[in-house]
XYZ file of C-alpha atoms in Angstrom:
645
model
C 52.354 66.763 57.408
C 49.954 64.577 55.382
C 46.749 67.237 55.681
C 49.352 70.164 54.748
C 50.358 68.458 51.587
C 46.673 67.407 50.924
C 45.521 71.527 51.144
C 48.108 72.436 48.583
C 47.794 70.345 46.100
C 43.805 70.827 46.677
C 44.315 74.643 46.488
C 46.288 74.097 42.507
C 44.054 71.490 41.321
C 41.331 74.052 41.981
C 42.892 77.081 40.592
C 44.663 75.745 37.508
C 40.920 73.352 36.503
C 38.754 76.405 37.661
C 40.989 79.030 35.334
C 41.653 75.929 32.429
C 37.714 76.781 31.797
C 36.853 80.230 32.163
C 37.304 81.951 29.233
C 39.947 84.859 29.534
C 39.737 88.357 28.462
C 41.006 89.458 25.901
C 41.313 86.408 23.791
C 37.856 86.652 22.225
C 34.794 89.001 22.440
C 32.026 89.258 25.012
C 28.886 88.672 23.656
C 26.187 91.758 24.240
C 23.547 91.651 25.957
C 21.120 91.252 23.061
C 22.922 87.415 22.728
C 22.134 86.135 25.691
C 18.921 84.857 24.254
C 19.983 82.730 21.763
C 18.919 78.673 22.404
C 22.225 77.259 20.276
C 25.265 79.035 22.242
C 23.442 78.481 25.774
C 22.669 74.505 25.260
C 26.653 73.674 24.260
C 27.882 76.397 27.233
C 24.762 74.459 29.440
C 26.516 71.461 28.422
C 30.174 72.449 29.780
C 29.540 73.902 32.755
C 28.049 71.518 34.692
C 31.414 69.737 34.377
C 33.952 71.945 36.124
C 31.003 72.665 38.532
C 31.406 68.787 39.127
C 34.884 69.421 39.524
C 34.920 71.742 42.082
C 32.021 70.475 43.793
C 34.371 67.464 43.621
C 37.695 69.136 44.837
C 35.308 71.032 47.796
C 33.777 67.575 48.978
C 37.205 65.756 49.098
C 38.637 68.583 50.716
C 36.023 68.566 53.275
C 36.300 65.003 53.772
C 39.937 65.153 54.623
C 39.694 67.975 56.848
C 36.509 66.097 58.807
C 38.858 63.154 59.008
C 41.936 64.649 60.637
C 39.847 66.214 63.102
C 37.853 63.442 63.382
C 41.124 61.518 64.681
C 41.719 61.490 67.976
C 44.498 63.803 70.101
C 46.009 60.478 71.574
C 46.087 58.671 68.185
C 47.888 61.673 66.558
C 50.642 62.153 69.095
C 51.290 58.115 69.231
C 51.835 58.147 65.089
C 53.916 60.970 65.384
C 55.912 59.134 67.849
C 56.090 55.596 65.934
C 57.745 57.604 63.229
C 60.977 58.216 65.866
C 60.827 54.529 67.844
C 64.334 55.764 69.651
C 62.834 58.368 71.597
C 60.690 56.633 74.709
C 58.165 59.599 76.078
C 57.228 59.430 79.912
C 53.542 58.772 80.765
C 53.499 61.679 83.006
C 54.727 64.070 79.653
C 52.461 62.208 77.048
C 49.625 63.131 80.217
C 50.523 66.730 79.865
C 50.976 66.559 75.847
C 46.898 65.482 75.781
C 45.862 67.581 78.033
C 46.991 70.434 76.236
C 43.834 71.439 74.132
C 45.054 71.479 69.849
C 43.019 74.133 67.936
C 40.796 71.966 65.066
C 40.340 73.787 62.114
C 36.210 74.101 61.959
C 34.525 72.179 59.223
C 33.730 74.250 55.852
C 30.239 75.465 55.901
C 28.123 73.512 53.467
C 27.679 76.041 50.680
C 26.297 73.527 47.971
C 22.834 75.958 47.490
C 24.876 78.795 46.781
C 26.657 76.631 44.253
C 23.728 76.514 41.683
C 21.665 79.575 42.520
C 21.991 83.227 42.023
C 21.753 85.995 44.633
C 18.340 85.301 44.863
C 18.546 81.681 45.880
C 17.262 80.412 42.493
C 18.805 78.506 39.749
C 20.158 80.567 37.343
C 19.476 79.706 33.707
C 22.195 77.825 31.465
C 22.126 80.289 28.943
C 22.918 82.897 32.358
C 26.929 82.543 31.770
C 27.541 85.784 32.778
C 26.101 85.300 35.703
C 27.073 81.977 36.636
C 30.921 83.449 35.965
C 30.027 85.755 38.693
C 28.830 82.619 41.076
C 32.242 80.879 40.334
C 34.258 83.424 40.474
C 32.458 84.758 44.385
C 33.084 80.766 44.665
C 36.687 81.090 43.750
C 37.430 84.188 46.419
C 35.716 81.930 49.119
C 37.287 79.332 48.275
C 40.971 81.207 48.265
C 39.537 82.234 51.654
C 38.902 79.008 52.952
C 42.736 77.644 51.649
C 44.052 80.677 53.310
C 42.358 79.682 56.394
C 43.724 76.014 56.585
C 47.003 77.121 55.315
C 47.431 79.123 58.899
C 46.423 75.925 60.864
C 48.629 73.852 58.883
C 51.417 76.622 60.015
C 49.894 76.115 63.445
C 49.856 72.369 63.739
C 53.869 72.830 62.410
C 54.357 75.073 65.425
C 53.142 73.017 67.567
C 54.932 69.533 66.373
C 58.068 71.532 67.096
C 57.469 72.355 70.141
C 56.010 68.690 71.014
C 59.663 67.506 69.097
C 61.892 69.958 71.626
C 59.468 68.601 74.553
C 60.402 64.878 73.346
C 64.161 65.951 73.086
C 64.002 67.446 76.623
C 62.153 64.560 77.817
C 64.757 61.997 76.054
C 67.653 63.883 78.188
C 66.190 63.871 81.484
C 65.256 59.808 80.722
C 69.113 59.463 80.082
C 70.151 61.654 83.505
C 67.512 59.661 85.242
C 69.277 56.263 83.725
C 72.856 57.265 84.939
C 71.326 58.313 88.327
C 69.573 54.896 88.212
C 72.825 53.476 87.680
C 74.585 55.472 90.021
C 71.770 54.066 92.639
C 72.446 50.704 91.934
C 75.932 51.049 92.332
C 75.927 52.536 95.585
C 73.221 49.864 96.664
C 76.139 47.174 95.792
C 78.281 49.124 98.073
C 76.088 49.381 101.144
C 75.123 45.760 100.519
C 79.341 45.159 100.605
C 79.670 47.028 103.442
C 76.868 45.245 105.180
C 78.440 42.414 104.937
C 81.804 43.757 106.044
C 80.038 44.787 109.611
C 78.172 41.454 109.854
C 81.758 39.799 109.397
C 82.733 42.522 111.900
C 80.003 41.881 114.227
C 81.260 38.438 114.457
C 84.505 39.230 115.065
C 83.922 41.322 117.892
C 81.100 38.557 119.412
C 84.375 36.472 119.435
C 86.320 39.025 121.140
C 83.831 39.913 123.352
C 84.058 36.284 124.422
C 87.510 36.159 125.152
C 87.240 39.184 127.064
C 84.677 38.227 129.322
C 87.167 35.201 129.951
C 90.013 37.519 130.748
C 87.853 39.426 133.210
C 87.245 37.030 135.040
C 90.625 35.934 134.852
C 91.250 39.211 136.050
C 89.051 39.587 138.597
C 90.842 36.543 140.414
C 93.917 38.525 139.857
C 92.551 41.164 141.716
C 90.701 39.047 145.212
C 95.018 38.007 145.210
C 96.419 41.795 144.971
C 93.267 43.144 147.678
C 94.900 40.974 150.334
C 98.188 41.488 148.931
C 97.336 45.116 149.438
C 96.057 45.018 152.725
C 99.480 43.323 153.860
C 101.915 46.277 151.930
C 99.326 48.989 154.176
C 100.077 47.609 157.138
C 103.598 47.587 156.818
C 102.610 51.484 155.306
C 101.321 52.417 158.321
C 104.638 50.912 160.069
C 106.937 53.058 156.961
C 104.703 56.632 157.840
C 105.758 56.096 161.749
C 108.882 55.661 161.179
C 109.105 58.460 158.739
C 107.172 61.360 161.105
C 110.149 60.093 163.388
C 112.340 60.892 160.647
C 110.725 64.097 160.087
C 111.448 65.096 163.625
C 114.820 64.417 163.208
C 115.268 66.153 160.017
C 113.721 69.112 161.561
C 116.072 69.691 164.043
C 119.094 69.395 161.556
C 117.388 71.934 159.360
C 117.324 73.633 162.520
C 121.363 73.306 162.707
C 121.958 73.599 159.070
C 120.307 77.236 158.702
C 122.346 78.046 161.983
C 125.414 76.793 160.021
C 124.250 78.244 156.919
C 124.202 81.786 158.845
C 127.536 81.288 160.138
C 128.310 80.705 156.691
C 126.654 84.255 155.502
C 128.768 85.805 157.768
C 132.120 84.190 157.186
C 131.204 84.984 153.175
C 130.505 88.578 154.887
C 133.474 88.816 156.411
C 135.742 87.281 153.396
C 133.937 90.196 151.324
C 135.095 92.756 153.223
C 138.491 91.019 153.367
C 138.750 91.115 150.018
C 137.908 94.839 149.801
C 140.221 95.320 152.430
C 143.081 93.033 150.443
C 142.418 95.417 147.160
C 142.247 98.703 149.422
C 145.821 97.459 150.201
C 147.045 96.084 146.989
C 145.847 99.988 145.510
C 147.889 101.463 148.755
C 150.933 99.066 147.382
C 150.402 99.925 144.303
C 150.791 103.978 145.419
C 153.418 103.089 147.740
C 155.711 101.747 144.756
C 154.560 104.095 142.644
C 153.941 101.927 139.538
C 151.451 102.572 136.743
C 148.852 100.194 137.040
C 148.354 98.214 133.680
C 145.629 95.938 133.159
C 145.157 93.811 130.036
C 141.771 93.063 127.838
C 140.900 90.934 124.904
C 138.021 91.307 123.549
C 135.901 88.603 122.003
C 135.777 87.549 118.425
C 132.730 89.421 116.301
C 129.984 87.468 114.553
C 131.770 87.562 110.959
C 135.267 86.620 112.607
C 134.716 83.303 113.722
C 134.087 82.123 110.580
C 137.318 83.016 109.865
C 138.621 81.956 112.952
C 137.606 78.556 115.213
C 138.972 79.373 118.971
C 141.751 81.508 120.483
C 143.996 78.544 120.276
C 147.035 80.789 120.471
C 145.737 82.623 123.506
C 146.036 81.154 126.686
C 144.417 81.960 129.848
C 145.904 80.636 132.968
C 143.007 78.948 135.469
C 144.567 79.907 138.908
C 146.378 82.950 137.840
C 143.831 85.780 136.734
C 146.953 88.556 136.132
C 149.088 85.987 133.405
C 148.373 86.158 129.537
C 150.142 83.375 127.404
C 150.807 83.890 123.684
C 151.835 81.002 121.465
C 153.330 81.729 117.874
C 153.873 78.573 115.101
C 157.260 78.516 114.279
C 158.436 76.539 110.896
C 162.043 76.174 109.757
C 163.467 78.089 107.086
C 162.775 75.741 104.227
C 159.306 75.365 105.550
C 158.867 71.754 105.823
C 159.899 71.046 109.325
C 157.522 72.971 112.251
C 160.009 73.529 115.311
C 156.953 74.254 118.100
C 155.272 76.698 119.563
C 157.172 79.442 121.061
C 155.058 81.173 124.012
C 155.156 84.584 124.915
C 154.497 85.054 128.725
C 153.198 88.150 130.020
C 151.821 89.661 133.558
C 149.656 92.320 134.652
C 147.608 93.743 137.518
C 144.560 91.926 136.143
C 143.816 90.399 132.558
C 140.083 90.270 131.433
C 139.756 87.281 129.395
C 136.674 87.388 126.502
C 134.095 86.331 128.673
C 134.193 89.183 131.067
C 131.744 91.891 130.950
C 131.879 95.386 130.920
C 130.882 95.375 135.026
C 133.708 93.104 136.230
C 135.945 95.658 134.559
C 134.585 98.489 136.216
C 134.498 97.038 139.682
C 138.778 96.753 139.510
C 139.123 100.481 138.831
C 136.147 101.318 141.480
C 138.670 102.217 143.734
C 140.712 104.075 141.345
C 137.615 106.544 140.379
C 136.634 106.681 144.441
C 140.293 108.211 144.476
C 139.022 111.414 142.768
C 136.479 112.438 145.173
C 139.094 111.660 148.140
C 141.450 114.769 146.244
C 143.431 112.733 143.925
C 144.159 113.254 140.217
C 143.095 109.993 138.184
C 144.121 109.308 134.990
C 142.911 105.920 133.138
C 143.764 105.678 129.066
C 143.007 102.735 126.598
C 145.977 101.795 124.251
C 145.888 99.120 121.333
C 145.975 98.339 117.744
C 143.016 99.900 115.807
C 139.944 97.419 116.228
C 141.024 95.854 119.739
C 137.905 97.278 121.705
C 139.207 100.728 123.014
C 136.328 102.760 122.642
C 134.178 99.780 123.251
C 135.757 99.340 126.835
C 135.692 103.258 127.466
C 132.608 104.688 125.825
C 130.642 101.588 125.301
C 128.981 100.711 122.136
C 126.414 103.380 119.787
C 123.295 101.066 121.068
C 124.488 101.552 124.828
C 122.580 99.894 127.783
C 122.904 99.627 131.371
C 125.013 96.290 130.845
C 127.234 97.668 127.930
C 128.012 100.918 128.960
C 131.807 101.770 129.127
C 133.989 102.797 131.305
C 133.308 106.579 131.357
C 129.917 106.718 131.869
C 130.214 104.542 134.632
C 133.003 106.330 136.416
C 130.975 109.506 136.038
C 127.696 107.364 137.816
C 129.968 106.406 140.237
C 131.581 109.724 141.220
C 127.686 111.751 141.534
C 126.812 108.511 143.678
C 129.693 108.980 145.904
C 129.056 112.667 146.051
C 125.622 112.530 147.017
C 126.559 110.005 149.653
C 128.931 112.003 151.612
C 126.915 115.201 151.624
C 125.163 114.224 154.873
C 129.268 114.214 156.055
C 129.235 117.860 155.154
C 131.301 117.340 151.991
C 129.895 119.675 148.782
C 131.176 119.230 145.252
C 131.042 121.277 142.740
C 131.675 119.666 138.725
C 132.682 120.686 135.144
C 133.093 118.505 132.367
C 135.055 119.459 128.814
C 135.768 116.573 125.704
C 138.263 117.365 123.249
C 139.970 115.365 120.529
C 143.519 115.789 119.064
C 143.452 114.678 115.351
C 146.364 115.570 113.303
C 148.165 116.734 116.378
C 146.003 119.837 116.579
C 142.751 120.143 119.535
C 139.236 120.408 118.767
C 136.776 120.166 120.776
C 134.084 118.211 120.958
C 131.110 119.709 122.220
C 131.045 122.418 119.638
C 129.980 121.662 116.122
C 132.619 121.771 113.513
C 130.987 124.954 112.064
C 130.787 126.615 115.373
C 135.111 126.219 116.060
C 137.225 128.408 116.701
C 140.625 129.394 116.131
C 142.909 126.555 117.058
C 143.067 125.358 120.764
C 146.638 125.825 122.499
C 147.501 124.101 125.599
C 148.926 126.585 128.316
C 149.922 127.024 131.585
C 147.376 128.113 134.505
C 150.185 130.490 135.921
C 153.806 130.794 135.918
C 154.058 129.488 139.759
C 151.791 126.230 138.798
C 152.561 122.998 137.109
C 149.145 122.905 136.172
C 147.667 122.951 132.189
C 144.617 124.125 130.542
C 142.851 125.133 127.240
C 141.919 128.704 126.952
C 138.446 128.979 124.517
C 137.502 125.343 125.322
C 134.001 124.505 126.178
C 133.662 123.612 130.044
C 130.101 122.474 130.927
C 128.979 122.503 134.684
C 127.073 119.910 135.023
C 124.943 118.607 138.046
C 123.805 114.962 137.236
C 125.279 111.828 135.697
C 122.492 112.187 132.585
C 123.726 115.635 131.854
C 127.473 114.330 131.348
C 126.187 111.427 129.139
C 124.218 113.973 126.917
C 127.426 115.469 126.507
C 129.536 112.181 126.131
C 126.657 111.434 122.846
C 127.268 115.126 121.345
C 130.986 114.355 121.632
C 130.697 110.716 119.611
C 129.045 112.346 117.092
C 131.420 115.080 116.655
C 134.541 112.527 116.803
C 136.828 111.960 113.658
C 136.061 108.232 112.719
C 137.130 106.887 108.914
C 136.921 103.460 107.314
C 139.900 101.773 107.000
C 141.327 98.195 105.294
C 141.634 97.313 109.308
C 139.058 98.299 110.866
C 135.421 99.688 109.455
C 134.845 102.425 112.247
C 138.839 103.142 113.229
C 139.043 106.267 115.719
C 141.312 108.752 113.890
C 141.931 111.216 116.849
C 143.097 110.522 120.680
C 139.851 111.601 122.359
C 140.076 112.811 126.306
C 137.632 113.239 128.602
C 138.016 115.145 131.717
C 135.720 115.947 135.055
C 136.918 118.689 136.713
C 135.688 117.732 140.646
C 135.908 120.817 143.676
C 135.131 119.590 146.757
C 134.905 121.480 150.068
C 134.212 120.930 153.261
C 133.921 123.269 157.096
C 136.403 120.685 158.348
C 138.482 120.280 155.864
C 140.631 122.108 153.098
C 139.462 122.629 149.815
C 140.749 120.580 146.868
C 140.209 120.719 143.187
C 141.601 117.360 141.001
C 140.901 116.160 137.304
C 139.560 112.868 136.107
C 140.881 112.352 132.816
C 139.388 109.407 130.935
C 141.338 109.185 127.347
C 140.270 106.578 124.340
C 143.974 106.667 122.647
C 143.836 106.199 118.421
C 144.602 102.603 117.238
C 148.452 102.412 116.566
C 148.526 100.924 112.245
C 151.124 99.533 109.939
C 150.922 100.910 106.778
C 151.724 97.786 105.172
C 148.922 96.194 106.271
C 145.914 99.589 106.636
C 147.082 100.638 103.305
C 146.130 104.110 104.041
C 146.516 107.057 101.666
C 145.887 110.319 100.813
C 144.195 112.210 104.364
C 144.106 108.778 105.682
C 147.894 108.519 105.416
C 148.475 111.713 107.156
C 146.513 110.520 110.276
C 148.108 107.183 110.494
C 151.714 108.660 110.549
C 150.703 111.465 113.099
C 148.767 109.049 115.275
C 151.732 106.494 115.248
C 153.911 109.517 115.968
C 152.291 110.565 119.010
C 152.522 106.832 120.568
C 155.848 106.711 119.777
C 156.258 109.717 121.747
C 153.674 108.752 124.765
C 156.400 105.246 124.487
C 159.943 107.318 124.882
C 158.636 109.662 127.458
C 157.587 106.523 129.892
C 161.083 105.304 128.795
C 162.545 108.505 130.237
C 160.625 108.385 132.957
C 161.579 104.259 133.887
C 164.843 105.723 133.076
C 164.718 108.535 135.616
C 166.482 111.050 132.756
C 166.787 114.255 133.162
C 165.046 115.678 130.283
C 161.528 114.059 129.514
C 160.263 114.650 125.862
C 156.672 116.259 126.914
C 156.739 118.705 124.420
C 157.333 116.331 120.958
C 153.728 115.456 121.254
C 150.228 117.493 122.022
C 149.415 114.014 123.802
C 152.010 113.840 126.050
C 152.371 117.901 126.563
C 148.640 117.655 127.371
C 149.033 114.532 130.324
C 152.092 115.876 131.567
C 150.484 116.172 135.220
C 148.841 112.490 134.938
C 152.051 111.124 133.882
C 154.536 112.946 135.887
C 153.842 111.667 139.256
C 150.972 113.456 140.964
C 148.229 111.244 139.853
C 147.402 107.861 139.861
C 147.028 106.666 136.739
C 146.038 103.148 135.145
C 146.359 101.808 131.456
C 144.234 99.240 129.533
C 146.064 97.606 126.963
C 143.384 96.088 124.511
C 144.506 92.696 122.385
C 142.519 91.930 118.973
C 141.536 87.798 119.499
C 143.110 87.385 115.754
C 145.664 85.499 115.302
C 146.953 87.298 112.225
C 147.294 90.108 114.471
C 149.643 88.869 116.211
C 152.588 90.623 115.844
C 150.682 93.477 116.574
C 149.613 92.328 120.078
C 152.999 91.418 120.867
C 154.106 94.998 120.420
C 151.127 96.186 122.723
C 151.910 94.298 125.202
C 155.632 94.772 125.165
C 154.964 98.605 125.776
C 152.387 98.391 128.504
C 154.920 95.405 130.240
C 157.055 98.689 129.963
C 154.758 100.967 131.281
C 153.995 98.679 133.933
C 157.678 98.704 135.053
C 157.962 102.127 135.146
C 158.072 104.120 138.498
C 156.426 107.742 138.565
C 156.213 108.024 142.510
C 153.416 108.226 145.005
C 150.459 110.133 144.357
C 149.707 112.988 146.356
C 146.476 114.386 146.950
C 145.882 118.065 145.599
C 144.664 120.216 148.310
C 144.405 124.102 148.531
């Protein structure tokens, strides 16, 4: 910064004394050429310029004396006054190393020009009176001179350059000092920690020398221990060897009543046997009972309580299922006085059927009462088996089976129908051939539809006639009969026929059946040895029975509650007529009663679920259910006979 400031003010010391005595243009007249000789004007001009040529020579020689001296200065020295002007920043030796060896361009010295100063072009001294040409001199002087200033003005603008970059080198150099300081202290640190944890494991170290101490003592305590348990050992074998005699004795003996227990165990097998078949035998006679009196068999199911109901509902506390008696159903009702204070008891309802299923039992145990019952069809009876309850009490469920159906669910239909091919095929090696045809109609609104037909594809209305004027027998001219071969054909059907079933929401039940659905498999058998006979298995899923109070059914809904509680009210005074042995029985008041008038006039046997909602707010409503089938149960339609030709 010092040899900067030292060229500039050089550089206007020379150009303001150099131009203070030159005379200027202009101002006064040049003298000719025919003045040049005179002696007066050239001694006092001689006298004057001698003096600025001191001057510049002057200025020159203290430039040049300056510039010699900063390059005369060493690299090293420069750098370590630059840094004493910033004593906060601390350079490494390795950087100040690479800050030397990086070579500095010196400005080269002036060329000594002092014989051009006083002579001419020729290299001789021009005269004082020569003005005009020692003008000339100066003023080629002057230009090299501006030259020379321009020359040293770009290495002062390089030495700048390169102090800045030697200031961002210290600056860069000052932060890595610092990150080397906090990694130094960071060091340190950690070297107090190791040093702790040094001592920690030499503390440790003695610890376990101490423990290791006490251990070797408890070895050999313990190996003591163990001289005493080796000869207490070799006493207990001994008496071993004494235990695994007596025990292959044992084993011998054990044998032999394994021996006698799997003898017993197949006595047992065969006694079990045997009270099997007794049992088959007992129900073969109970069904031939049952014919013999001529009762309608009646058997009773509750179903169990849904997911959403028994959160509603904790237990079937007023449902009671006796332990020894599988055919008793108990029904207990609250009673409270008439103010409503006092609570009298409960009042039980007993009632008795063929068989009650409680919740628990599954669709299989079901079946296997009403085996027999089915096996009746192929033997050349009709067999007629209809589910009646309040809407939402598990009809369909216990005849159909549920939309999702599997081997374990299915209902009561599909099994009979599995159960009849199965029979079939089993007594064709006796000569017996069958022959099968399977219809599914609905009556909703008291009028028939059927159900393997699409709605678009009906009809005119279905009428239920007479086969001829000699026969008892009914029919349906322009239903759909099927002949069908195999168990999966008749299910395909029984699916087309859900789908094509009346079924509305109602305030009592989310799916209710509006329609009494019937199923019926017509069965022909023949055989060489035998005559031929032709019977009906009729399979019906009876509507729910409602109270309008409580369904709060309107509109189209309205009109099927009233004709579906018609129609049992008409199914319940015909079996009254019939207990009653009348004269005249109502067959006709009802397309469900005209249409089983052969199932329940006699010549069939016939069997009734009555299905019981687990509620207990419906109640009132089981009560009545079971009232009529303890009705129907009473009532005596006479033996069965079996239809041959």
């Amino acid at each position: 910064m010092e040899q900067k400031g030292n060229a500039d003010g050089w550089q206007v010391a020379l150009v303001g004394k150099a131009l203070s005595q030159l005379p200027v243009p202009g101002l006064r007249a040049k003298r000719g050429p025919s003045d040049e000789n005179q002696p007066p004007t050239e001694q006092k001009r001689a006298r004057r310029l001698p003096v600025s040529t001191r001057r510049v020579a002057a200025s020159i020689a203290a430039t040049r004396s300056k510039a010699s001296a900063a390059a005369a200065v060493p690299r090293t020295q420069r750098a370590g006054r630059r840094a004493s002007l910033r004593p906060e920043l601390t350079i490494p030796a390795a950087s100040v190393a690479d800050v030397i060896r990086r070579p500095v361009p010196v400005a080269a010295a002036p060329k000594m020009a002092a014989p051009a100063l006083a002579a001419g072009n020729d290299g001789k001294k021009r005269a004082a009176w020569d003005l005009k040409g020692q003008l000339n001199d100066m003023r080629t002087k002057v230009s090299s001179y501006k030259d020379k200033v321009q020359r040293l003005d770009g290495e002062n603008q390089q030495l700048k350059r390169q102090l800045q970059e030697q200031v961002v080198q210290n600056q860069e150099l000052s932060s890595q000092v610092s990150t080397l300081s906090s990694a130094l202290h960071t060091c340190q640190e950690q070297a107090q920690q190791r040093l702790h944890e040094v001592m920690e494991l030499s503390d440790l170290k003695q610890q376990l020398e101490e423990q290791v101490t006490s251990h070797s003592r408890t070895i050999g305590q313990l190996e003591g221990t163990k001289r005493d348990l080796s000869s207490l050992l070799e006493t207990r074998e001994v008496k071993l060897k004494l235990a695994e005699e007596g025990l292959a004795q044992r084993e011998c003996e054990n044998k032999e009543l394994r021996g006698q227990v799997a003898a017993q165990l197949q006595v047992m097998t065969q006694q079990e046997e045997r009270l099997h078949h007794l049992e088959m035998e007992r129900r073969r006679l109970h069904n031939l009972v049952q014919e013999l009196k001529g009762n309608i068999r009646v058997f009773c199911r509750v179903r169990p309580l849904l997911a959403w109901e028994k959160e509603r509902q904790k237990g079937l506390e007023h449902l009671h299922f006796p332990l020894q008696d599988n055919k008793a159903l108990v029904l207990s009702k609250v009673e409270e006085s008439h103010v409503g204070r006092d609570r009298k008891g409960d009042v039980k309802y007993d009632f008795s059927f063929d068989r009650v299923f409680s919740p628990a039992c599954s669709q299989e145990e079901v079946f296997e009462e009403i085996a027999l019952l089915v096996q009746s069809a192929l033997d050349g009876y009709h067999v007629c088996i209809f589910a009646y309850g309040q809407t939402g009490s598990g009809k369909t469920y216990t005849m159909e089976g549920p939309d999702d159906m599997s081997p374990k669910t299915m209902g009561m239909i599909p099994r009979a129908v599995r159960q009849v091919f199965q029979g079939a095929r089993e007594l064709e090696p006796k000569g017996w051939q069958y022959r099968f045809t399977a219809n599914f109609l609905e009556i909703y609104n008291e009028s028939l539809r059927d159900l393997l037909v699409g709605r678009p594809e009906r009809g005119a209305e279905l009428e239920i006639k007479r086969v001829s004027q000699s026969s008892e027998e009914l029919h349906v001219p322009n239903l759909c009969y099927v002949p069908v071969d195999s168990e999966d054909e008749v299910l395909k059907l029984l699916q087309t026929a859900k789908a094509n079933r009346s079924v509305a929401k109602t305030a009592l039940n989310d799916r209710s059946s509006r329609s009494h659905s019937l199923f019926q498999l017509r069965i022909e058998g023949w055989n060489r040895s035998r005559d031929l006979h032709s019977v009906l298995l009729s399979l019906v899923d009876l509507a729910g029975s409602e109270r309008l109070d409580k369904s709060f059914s309107k509109g189209e809904r309205l009109r099927e509650t009233q004709a579906i509680n018609a129609s049992l009210s008409t199914l319940g005074l015909v079996i009254m007529a019939l207990s009653n042995k009348e004269p005249h029985i109502p067959y006709r008041n009802s397309k469900l009663t005209y249409l089983l008038q052969n199932s329940l006039g006699g010549n069939s046997k016939m069997l009734m679920f009555v299905n019981i909602s687990p509620l207990e707010e419906n109640l009132s409503e089981s009560l009545n259910s079971l009232r009529f089938a303890s009705k129907v149960n009473e009532c005596v339609i006479g033996t069965a006979q079996a239809n041959r030709k």
